[in-house]
Short mmCIF file of C-alpha atoms in Angstrom, two decimals:
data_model
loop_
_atom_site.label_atom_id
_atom_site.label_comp_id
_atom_site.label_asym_id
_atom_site.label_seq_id
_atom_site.Cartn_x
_atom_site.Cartn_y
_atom_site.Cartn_z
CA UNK V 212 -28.08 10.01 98.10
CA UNK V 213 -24.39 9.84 99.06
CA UNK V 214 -22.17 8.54 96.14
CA UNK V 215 -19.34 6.40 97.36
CA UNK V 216 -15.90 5.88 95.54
CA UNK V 217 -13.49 2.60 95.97
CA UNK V 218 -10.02 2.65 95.47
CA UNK V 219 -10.11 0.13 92.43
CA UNK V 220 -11.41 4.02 90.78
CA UNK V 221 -8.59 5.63 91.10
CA UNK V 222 -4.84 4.97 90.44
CA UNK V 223 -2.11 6.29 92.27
CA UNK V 224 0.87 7.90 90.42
CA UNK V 225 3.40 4.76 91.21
CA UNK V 226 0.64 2.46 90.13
CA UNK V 227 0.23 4.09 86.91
CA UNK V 228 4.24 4.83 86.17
CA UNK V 229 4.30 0.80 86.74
CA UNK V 230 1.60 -0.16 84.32
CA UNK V 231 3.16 2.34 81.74
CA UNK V 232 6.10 1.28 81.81
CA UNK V 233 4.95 -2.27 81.40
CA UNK V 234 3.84 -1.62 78.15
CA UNK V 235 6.40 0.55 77.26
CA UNK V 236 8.82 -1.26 74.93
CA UNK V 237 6.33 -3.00 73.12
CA UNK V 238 4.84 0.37 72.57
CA UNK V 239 7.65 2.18 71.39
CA UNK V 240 8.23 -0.63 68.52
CA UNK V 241 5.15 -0.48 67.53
CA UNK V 242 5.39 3.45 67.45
CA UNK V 243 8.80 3.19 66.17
CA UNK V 244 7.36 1.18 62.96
CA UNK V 245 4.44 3.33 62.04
CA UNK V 246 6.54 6.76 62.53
CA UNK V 247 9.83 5.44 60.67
CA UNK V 248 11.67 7.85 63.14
CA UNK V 249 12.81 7.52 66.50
CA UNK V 250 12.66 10.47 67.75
CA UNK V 251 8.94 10.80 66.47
CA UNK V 252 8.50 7.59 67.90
CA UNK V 253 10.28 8.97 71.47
CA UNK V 254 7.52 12.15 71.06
CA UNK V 255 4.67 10.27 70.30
CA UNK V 256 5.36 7.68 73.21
CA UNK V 257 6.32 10.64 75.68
CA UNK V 258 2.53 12.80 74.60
CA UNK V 259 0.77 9.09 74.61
CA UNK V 260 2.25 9.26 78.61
CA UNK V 261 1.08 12.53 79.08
CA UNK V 262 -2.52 12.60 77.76
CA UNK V 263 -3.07 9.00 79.73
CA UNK V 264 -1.84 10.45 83.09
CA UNK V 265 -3.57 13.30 82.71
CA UNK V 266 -7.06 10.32 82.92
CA UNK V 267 -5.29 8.19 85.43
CA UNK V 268 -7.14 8.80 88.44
CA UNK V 269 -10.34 8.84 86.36
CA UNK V 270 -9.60 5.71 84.12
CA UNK V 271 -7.43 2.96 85.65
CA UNK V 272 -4.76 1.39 82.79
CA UNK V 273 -3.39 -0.95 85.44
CA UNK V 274 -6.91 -2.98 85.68
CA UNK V 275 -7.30 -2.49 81.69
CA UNK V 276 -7.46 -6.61 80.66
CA UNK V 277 -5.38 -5.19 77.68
CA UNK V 278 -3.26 -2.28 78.90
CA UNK V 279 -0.96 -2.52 76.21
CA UNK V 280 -4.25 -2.60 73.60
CA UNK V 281 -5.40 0.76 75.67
CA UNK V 282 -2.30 2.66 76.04
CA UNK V 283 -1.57 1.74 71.86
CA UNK V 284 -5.08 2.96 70.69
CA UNK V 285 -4.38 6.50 72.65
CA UNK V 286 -1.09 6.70 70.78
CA UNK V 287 -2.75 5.61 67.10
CA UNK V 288 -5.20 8.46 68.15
CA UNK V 289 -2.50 10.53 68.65
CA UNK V 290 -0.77 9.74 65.50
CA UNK V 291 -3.98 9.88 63.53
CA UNK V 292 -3.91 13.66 65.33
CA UNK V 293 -1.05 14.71 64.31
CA UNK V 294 -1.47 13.07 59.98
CA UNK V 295 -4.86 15.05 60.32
CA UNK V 296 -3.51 18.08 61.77
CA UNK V 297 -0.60 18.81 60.76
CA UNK V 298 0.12 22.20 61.58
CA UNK V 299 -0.47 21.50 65.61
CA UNK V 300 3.12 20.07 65.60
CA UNK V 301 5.89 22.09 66.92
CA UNK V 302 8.24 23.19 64.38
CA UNK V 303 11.84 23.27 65.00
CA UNK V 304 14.09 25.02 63.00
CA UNK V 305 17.70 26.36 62.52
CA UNK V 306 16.79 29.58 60.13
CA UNK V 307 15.74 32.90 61.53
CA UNK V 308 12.38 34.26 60.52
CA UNK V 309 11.88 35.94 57.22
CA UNK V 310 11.45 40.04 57.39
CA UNK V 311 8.49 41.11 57.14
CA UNK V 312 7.46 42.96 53.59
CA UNK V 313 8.36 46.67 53.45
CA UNK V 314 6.81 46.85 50.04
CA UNK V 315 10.05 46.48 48.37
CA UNK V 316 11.44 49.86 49.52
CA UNK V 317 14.71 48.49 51.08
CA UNK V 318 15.71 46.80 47.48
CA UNK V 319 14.97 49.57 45.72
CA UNK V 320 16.83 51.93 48.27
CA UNK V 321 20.06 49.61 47.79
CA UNK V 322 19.15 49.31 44.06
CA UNK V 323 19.10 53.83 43.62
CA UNK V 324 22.17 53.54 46.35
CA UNK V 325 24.49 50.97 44.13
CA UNK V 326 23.76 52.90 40.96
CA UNK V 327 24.53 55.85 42.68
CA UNK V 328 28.25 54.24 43.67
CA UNK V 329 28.89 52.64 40.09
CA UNK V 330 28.37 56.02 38.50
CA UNK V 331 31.17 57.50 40.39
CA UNK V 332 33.27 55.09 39.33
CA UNK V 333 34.69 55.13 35.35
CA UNK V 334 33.29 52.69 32.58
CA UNK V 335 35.82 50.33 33.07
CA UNK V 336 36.25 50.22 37.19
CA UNK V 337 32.25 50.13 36.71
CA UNK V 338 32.28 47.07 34.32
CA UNK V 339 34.45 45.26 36.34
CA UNK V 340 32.43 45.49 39.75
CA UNK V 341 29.25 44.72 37.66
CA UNK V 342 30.57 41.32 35.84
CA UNK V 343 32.36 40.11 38.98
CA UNK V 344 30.53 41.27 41.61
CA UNK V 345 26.78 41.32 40.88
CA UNK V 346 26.82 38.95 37.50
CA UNK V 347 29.39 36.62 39.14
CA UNK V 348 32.04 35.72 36.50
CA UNK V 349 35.44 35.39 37.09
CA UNK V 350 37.99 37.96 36.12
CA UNK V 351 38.96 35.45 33.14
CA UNK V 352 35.57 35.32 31.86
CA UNK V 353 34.71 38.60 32.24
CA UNK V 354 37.97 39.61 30.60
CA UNK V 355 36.88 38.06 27.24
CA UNK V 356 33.38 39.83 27.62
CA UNK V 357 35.65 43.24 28.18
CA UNK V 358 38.40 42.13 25.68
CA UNK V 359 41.14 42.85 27.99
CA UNK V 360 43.72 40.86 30.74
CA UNK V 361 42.53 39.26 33.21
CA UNK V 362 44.72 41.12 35.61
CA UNK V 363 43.70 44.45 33.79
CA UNK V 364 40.13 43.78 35.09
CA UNK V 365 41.57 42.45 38.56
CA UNK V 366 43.04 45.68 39.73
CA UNK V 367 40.15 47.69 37.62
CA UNK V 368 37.99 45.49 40.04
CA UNK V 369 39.61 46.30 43.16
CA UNK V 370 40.14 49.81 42.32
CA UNK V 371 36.28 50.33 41.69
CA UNK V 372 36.01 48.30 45.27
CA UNK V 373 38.28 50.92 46.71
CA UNK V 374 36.34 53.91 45.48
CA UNK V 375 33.22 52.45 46.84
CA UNK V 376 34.34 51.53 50.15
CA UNK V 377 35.19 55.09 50.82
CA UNK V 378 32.56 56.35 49.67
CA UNK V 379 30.35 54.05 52.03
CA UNK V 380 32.73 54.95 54.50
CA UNK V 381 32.23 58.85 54.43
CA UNK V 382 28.31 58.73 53.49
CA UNK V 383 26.47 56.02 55.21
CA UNK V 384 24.72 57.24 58.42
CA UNK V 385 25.75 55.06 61.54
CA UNK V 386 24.52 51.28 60.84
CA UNK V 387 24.25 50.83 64.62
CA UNK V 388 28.26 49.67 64.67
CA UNK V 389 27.76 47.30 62.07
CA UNK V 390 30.58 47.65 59.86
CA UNK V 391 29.48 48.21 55.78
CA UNK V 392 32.59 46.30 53.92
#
């Protein structure tokens, strides 16, 4: 028993790309209202394309009586895809990756390392870096906390910045030409 195919089975490319784009427009609204977005609307029409080209030769959209009814239940199925499924979407984004863990280790080697630099400097040069530079303040405020000029803790600041600098400068192994500063 020989099984015999007619050409209303199958659709050519051309004859599909016609009876998609047919139904295009009205598609896209539709899309367009139940995604809120265009662009989501542009990527659900363009995957709603894909998945029914993929059937063309097997399932013929330009003989559908309702191609627009058949092309918009493959996109609802689609949507209803991606609401279910969330995590099959593609993800853009514009941040790097996080590091991985090291266990803490690297903040508590720059923890021991800054302690290390503030202790070479005196109390005062020390203060100032600390309420500037790792609280925040500015030199006003954290000349009230010290009780002295704002300009006193300005260059006590920038000579504790000085000290430290050179001290990076001559001790820090090679950072791979990454300047410390």
């Amino acid at each position: 028993m020989t099984s015999t195919t007619t050409v209303t089975d199958h659709m050519t490319p051309a004859e599909f790309d016609e009876a998609f784009t047919a139904v295009m427009p009205r598609l896209r609204r539709r899309l367009l209202v139940l995604t809120g977005n265009p662009h989501d609307a542009d990527d659900l029409l363009q995957e709603t394309y894909l998945r029914l080209s993929r059937r063309a030769r097997a399932r013929t959209l330009a003989r559908q009586q309702q191609p627009y009814a058949y092309t918009c239940a493959a996109a609802l199925n689609l949507l209803r895809d991606l609401w279910r499924h969330p995590s099959r979407q593609e993800r853009c984004t514009d941040r790097l990756p996080e590091r991985s863990w090291d266990g803490g280790f690297a903040t508590r080697e720059a923890e021991t390392v800054t302690t290390a630099l503030l202790r070479e400097l005196s109390p005062k040069e020390a203060a100032a870096v600390i309420l500037v530079d790792i609280e925040g303040l500015t030199h006003d405020m954290a000349g009230e906390r010290l009780g002295a000029h704002r300009g006193t803790v300005q260059r006590n600041r920038m000579r504790g910045l000085a000290k430290i600098r050179s001290a990076l400068d001559t001790n820090v192994p090679d950072m791979g030409g990454v300047p410390v500063r």
